[in-house]
């Protein structure tokens, strides 16, 4: 029996996908790099790795600003015309790139339209390089003999696991909670992508901090319904969509809705309605503050909502959650913004 055949049927879609490389350029594995325009930093140094099988990994460094780089992992697909690449990560809105040629990709806007600008929106292919990403990862861990493998829910990549600071705890949880014994177990951990060879896309993941195990869980669902206290949505790893700003209802749907996603690693990402946002946050008890937030620099027709949204985030000092609603408050507990948990 092959390794992949041990996974349950709902996971087959993660392993058996239409490989973009099978229907044309670009040819994976490939690395693309470029300095993209930034609204409040010198540039966003972007590195994009496309892998065989339709997975991708991206690193974004905000030049001229302090802070760690941001990472995104997910799936990529080529349009039927072969002219556009679509990146999805299950959190933010999809990203789109025009395939100029096999060595050049050009960023498109959030609605998959061409960006008409003289600013540098191109990514150029360079020799393959490993993106040493630090990510909160979610997927299926499985151990057979001395070999450990991890199937990432977001990207569908099947990676060997090479120890790490908290690998021993992950193994203990796996031995205790996998049912039946040695069956794949849905887990979440903070991990690092590492290179296993110097000259190819052969990579592995190291476990730095174990987060949780979800016996019987599936990709996209996590713990079974009802397992969180009173079904209250957690602050982290929830797709929060803005529904009210400064007391005024926000009626924007789909990918244009401003949104936030709080990571377990102290990073926050989202959208202002047009530009993507990235930065850091600190939350404890009832207090919540945002660090410097950086964003892309798109040709947006109207930035009024986005500007007000950013002002509210910068003024945030506290938070509350009631059911599936998140409220951000200023230092006097006045509500600045209300969010609703997005439907799965």
Short mmCIF file of N, CA, C and O in Angstrom, two decimals, residues 196-260:
data_model
loop_
_atom_site.label_atom_id
_atom_site.label_comp_id
_atom_site.label_asym_id
_atom_site.label_seq_id
_atom_site.Cartn_x
_atom_site.Cartn_y
_atom_site.Cartn_z
N UNK A 196 16.52 20.07 2.10
CA UNK A 196 17.18 18.79 2.37
C UNK A 196 18.34 18.55 1.42
O UNK A 196 19.19 17.71 1.66
N UNK A 197 18.35 19.29 0.29
CA UNK A 197 19.50 19.27 -0.62
C UNK A 197 19.78 20.70 -1.04
O UNK A 197 18.90 21.56 -0.97
N UNK A 198 20.97 20.96 -1.50
CA UNK A 198 21.37 22.33 -1.81
C UNK A 198 20.94 22.80 -3.19
O UNK A 198 20.92 23.99 -3.46
N UNK A 199 20.56 21.89 -4.06
CA UNK A 199 20.39 22.29 -5.46
C UNK A 199 19.03 21.94 -6.05
O UNK A 199 18.86 21.97 -7.25
N UNK A 200 18.04 21.59 -5.22
CA UNK A 200 16.74 21.23 -5.78
C UNK A 200 15.63 21.69 -4.86
O UNK A 200 15.87 22.33 -3.84
N UNK A 201 14.38 21.35 -5.25
CA UNK A 201 13.21 21.74 -4.45
C UNK A 201 12.88 20.68 -3.40
O UNK A 201 11.75 20.59 -2.95
N UNK A 202 13.85 19.87 -3.02
CA UNK A 202 13.64 18.85 -1.99
C UNK A 202 13.65 19.53 -0.63
O UNK A 202 14.70 19.99 -0.17
N UNK A 203 12.50 19.58 0.05
CA UNK A 203 12.37 20.32 1.29
C UNK A 203 11.66 19.50 2.35
O UNK A 203 11.03 18.48 2.06
N UNK A 204 11.78 19.94 3.59
CA UNK A 204 11.16 19.27 4.72
C UNK A 204 10.64 20.33 5.68
O UNK A 204 10.82 21.53 5.47
N UNK A 205 9.98 19.89 6.76
CA UNK A 205 9.47 20.83 7.75
C UNK A 205 9.94 20.40 9.13
O UNK A 205 9.99 19.21 9.45
N UNK A 206 10.34 21.39 9.95
CA UNK A 206 10.75 21.15 11.34
C UNK A 206 9.70 21.73 12.27
O UNK A 206 9.14 22.80 12.01
N UNK A 207 9.40 21.04 13.35
CA UNK A 207 8.35 21.43 14.30
C UNK A 207 8.97 22.25 15.43
O UNK A 207 9.71 21.71 16.26
N UNK A 208 8.65 23.55 15.48
CA UNK A 208 9.20 24.41 16.53
C UNK A 208 8.29 24.51 17.75
O UNK A 208 8.76 24.60 18.88
N UNK A 209 6.98 24.52 17.53
CA UNK A 209 6.04 24.59 18.66
C UNK A 209 4.76 23.86 18.31
O UNK A 209 4.06 24.24 17.38
N UNK A 210 4.46 22.83 19.06
CA UNK A 210 3.22 22.10 18.86
C UNK A 210 2.06 22.94 19.36
O UNK A 210 2.13 23.55 20.43
N UNK A 211 0.95 23.00 18.59
CA UNK A 211 -0.21 23.80 18.97
C UNK A 211 -1.36 22.93 19.45
O UNK A 211 -1.85 23.08 20.58
N UNK A 212 -1.82 21.99 18.62
CA UNK A 212 -2.98 21.19 19.00
C UNK A 212 -3.12 19.98 18.08
O UNK A 212 -2.55 19.94 16.99
N UNK A 213 -3.89 19.00 18.56
CA UNK A 213 -4.26 17.83 17.75
C UNK A 213 -5.77 17.76 17.70
O UNK A 213 -6.46 18.13 18.66
N UNK A 214 -6.30 17.28 16.58
CA UNK A 214 -7.75 17.21 16.37
C UNK A 214 -8.14 15.81 15.92
O UNK A 214 -8.34 15.57 14.72
N UNK A 215 -8.25 14.86 16.83
CA UNK A 215 -8.64 13.50 16.44
C UNK A 215 -9.97 13.51 15.70
O UNK A 215 -10.94 14.13 16.15
N UNK A 216 -10.02 12.85 14.56
CA UNK A 216 -11.25 12.82 13.77
C UNK A 216 -11.49 14.05 12.94
O UNK A 216 -12.49 14.13 12.21
N UNK A 217 -10.58 15.06 13.04
CA UNK A 217 -10.76 16.29 12.29
C UNK A 217 -10.43 16.12 10.82
O UNK A 217 -9.80 15.14 10.41
N UNK A 218 -10.85 17.07 10.01
CA UNK A 218 -10.57 17.07 8.58
C UNK A 218 -10.02 18.43 8.18
O UNK A 218 -10.24 19.42 8.87
N UNK A 219 -9.34 18.49 7.06
CA UNK A 219 -8.85 19.77 6.55
C UNK A 219 -10.02 20.71 6.34
O UNK A 219 -11.03 20.33 5.74
N UNK A 220 -9.87 21.94 6.85
CA UNK A 220 -10.93 22.93 6.66
C UNK A 220 -11.95 22.94 7.77
O UNK A 220 -12.78 23.84 7.83
N UNK A 221 -11.89 21.95 8.67
CA UNK A 221 -12.90 21.91 9.73
C UNK A 221 -12.29 22.02 11.11
O UNK A 221 -12.88 22.57 12.01
N UNK A 222 -11.08 21.51 11.30
CA UNK A 222 -10.45 21.54 12.63
C UNK A 222 -11.19 20.67 13.59
O UNK A 222 -11.61 19.58 13.27
N UNK A 223 -11.37 21.14 14.83
CA UNK A 223 -12.07 20.37 15.83
C UNK A 223 -13.52 20.21 15.45
O UNK A 223 -14.09 21.01 14.71
N UNK A 224 -14.14 19.17 15.94
CA UNK A 224 -15.54 18.92 15.63
C UNK A 224 -16.39 20.06 16.17
O UNK A 224 -16.05 20.69 17.17
N UNK A 225 -17.58 20.34 15.55
CA UNK A 225 -18.45 21.41 16.02
C UNK A 225 -18.80 21.22 17.49
O UNK A 225 -19.05 20.11 17.95
N UNK A 226 -18.84 22.32 18.23
CA UNK A 226 -19.23 22.25 19.63
C UNK A 226 -18.09 22.04 20.59
O UNK A 226 -18.29 22.01 21.79
N UNK A 227 -16.86 21.89 20.09
CA UNK A 227 -15.74 21.61 21.00
C UNK A 227 -15.13 22.87 21.58
O UNK A 227 -14.37 22.78 22.52
N UNK A 228 -15.41 24.05 21.03
CA UNK A 228 -14.94 25.28 21.66
C UNK A 228 -15.98 25.72 22.68
O UNK A 228 -17.18 25.47 22.51
N UNK A 229 -15.54 26.39 23.72
CA UNK A 229 -16.46 26.76 24.78
C UNK A 229 -17.59 27.62 24.24
O UNK A 229 -17.37 28.69 23.69
N UNK A 230 -18.83 27.13 24.43
CA UNK A 230 -20.03 27.86 24.03
C UNK A 230 -20.03 28.25 22.55
O UNK A 230 -20.70 29.18 22.15
N UNK A 231 -19.24 27.53 21.74
CA UNK A 231 -19.18 27.81 20.30
C UNK A 231 -18.73 29.23 20.00
O UNK A 231 -19.18 29.86 19.04
N UNK A 232 -17.85 29.77 20.83
CA UNK A 232 -17.32 31.11 20.60
C UNK A 232 -16.16 31.02 19.62
O UNK A 232 -15.26 30.22 19.78
N UNK A 233 -16.19 31.86 18.58
CA UNK A 233 -15.12 31.85 17.59
C UNK A 233 -13.83 32.34 18.24
O UNK A 233 -13.83 33.34 18.97
N UNK A 234 -12.70 31.68 18.02
CA UNK A 234 -11.44 32.15 18.58
C UNK A 234 -10.93 33.36 17.82
O UNK A 234 -11.23 33.55 16.65
N UNK A 235 -10.13 34.20 18.51
CA UNK A 235 -9.55 35.36 17.83
C UNK A 235 -8.64 34.91 16.70
O UNK A 235 -8.73 35.43 15.57
N UNK A 236 -7.75 33.95 17.00
CA UNK A 236 -6.78 33.49 16.01
C UNK A 236 -7.40 32.50 15.02
O UNK A 236 -8.32 31.75 15.36
N UNK A 237 -6.84 32.52 13.82
CA UNK A 237 -7.19 31.58 12.75
C UNK A 237 -8.66 31.63 12.36
O UNK A 237 -9.24 30.65 11.90
N UNK A 238 -9.29 32.78 12.56
CA UNK A 238 -10.66 33.01 12.11
C UNK A 238 -10.66 34.10 11.05
O UNK A 238 -9.97 35.11 11.21
N UNK A 239 -11.42 33.91 10.00
CA UNK A 239 -11.53 34.90 8.93
C UNK A 239 -12.58 35.92 9.35
O UNK A 239 -13.78 35.66 9.28
N UNK A 240 -12.12 37.11 9.82
CA UNK A 240 -13.02 38.15 10.31
C UNK A 240 -13.32 39.14 9.20
O UNK A 240 -12.42 39.74 8.64
N UNK A 241 -14.61 39.35 8.89
CA UNK A 241 -15.05 40.29 7.86
C UNK A 241 -15.71 41.51 8.50
O UNK A 241 -16.59 41.38 9.35
N UNK A 242 -15.28 42.69 8.08
CA UNK A 242 -15.79 43.94 8.65
C UNK A 242 -17.27 44.14 8.30
O UNK A 242 -17.65 44.06 7.13
N UNK A 243 -18.09 44.42 9.32
CA UNK A 243 -19.51 44.68 9.09
C UNK A 243 -19.94 46.05 9.59
O UNK A 243 -21.02 46.53 9.24
N UNK A 244 -19.11 46.68 10.44
CA UNK A 244 -19.47 48.01 10.95
C UNK A 244 -18.19 48.77 11.26
O UNK A 244 -17.24 48.22 11.83
N UNK A 245 -18.13 50.04 10.88
CA UNK A 245 -16.95 50.87 11.12
C UNK A 245 -17.39 52.22 11.65
O UNK A 245 -18.19 52.92 11.00
N UNK A 246 -16.93 52.57 12.84
CA UNK A 246 -17.29 53.85 13.48
C UNK A 246 -18.79 54.05 13.54
O UNK A 246 -19.31 55.14 13.29
N UNK A 247 -19.51 52.97 13.86
CA UNK A 247 -20.95 53.03 14.02
C UNK A 247 -21.76 52.95 12.74
O UNK A 247 -23.00 52.96 12.79
N UNK A 248 -21.10 52.88 11.59
CA UNK A 248 -21.80 52.83 10.30
C UNK A 248 -21.68 51.44 9.69
O UNK A 248 -20.57 50.91 9.58
N UNK A 249 -22.80 50.82 9.29
CA UNK A 249 -22.73 49.49 8.67
C UNK A 249 -21.88 49.51 7.40
O UNK A 249 -21.90 50.47 6.63
N UNK A 250 -21.11 48.46 7.20
CA UNK A 250 -20.29 48.30 6.00
C UNK A 250 -20.95 47.24 5.14
O UNK A 250 -21.05 46.08 5.53
N UNK A 251 -21.40 47.64 3.96
CA UNK A 251 -22.10 46.71 3.07
C UNK A 251 -21.27 46.46 1.83
O UNK A 251 -21.56 46.95 0.74
N UNK A 252 -20.20 45.72 2.04
CA UNK A 252 -19.32 45.33 0.94
C UNK A 252 -19.19 43.84 0.99
O UNK A 252 -18.89 43.27 2.04
N UNK A 253 -19.39 43.16 -0.12
CA UNK A 253 -19.39 41.71 -0.13
C UNK A 253 -18.18 41.16 -0.86
O UNK A 253 -17.47 41.86 -1.58
N UNK A 254 -17.98 39.85 -0.67
CA UNK A 254 -16.95 39.13 -1.43
C UNK A 254 -15.55 39.58 -1.10
O UNK A 254 -15.23 39.96 0.02
N UNK A 255 -14.69 39.57 -2.12
CA UNK A 255 -13.28 39.88 -1.91
C UNK A 255 -13.03 41.35 -1.61
O UNK A 255 -11.94 41.72 -1.20
N UNK A 256 -14.07 42.21 -1.80
CA UNK A 256 -13.91 43.63 -1.52
C UNK A 256 -14.16 43.96 -0.05
O UNK A 256 -13.96 45.09 0.38
N UNK A 257 -14.62 43.01 0.75
CA UNK A 257 -14.90 43.27 2.15
C UNK A 257 -13.59 43.36 2.93
O UNK A 257 -12.77 42.44 2.88
N UNK A 258 -13.35 44.46 3.67
CA UNK A 258 -12.17 44.51 4.54
C UNK A 258 -12.19 43.35 5.52
O UNK A 258 -13.26 42.95 6.01
N UNK A 259 -11.02 42.81 5.81
CA UNK A 259 -10.98 41.60 6.63
C UNK A 259 -9.68 41.53 7.41
O UNK A 259 -8.71 42.21 7.09
N UNK A 260 -9.66 40.67 8.44
CA UNK A 260 -8.48 40.42 9.25
C UNK A 260 -8.37 38.94 9.55
O UNK A 260 -9.38 38.25 9.73
#
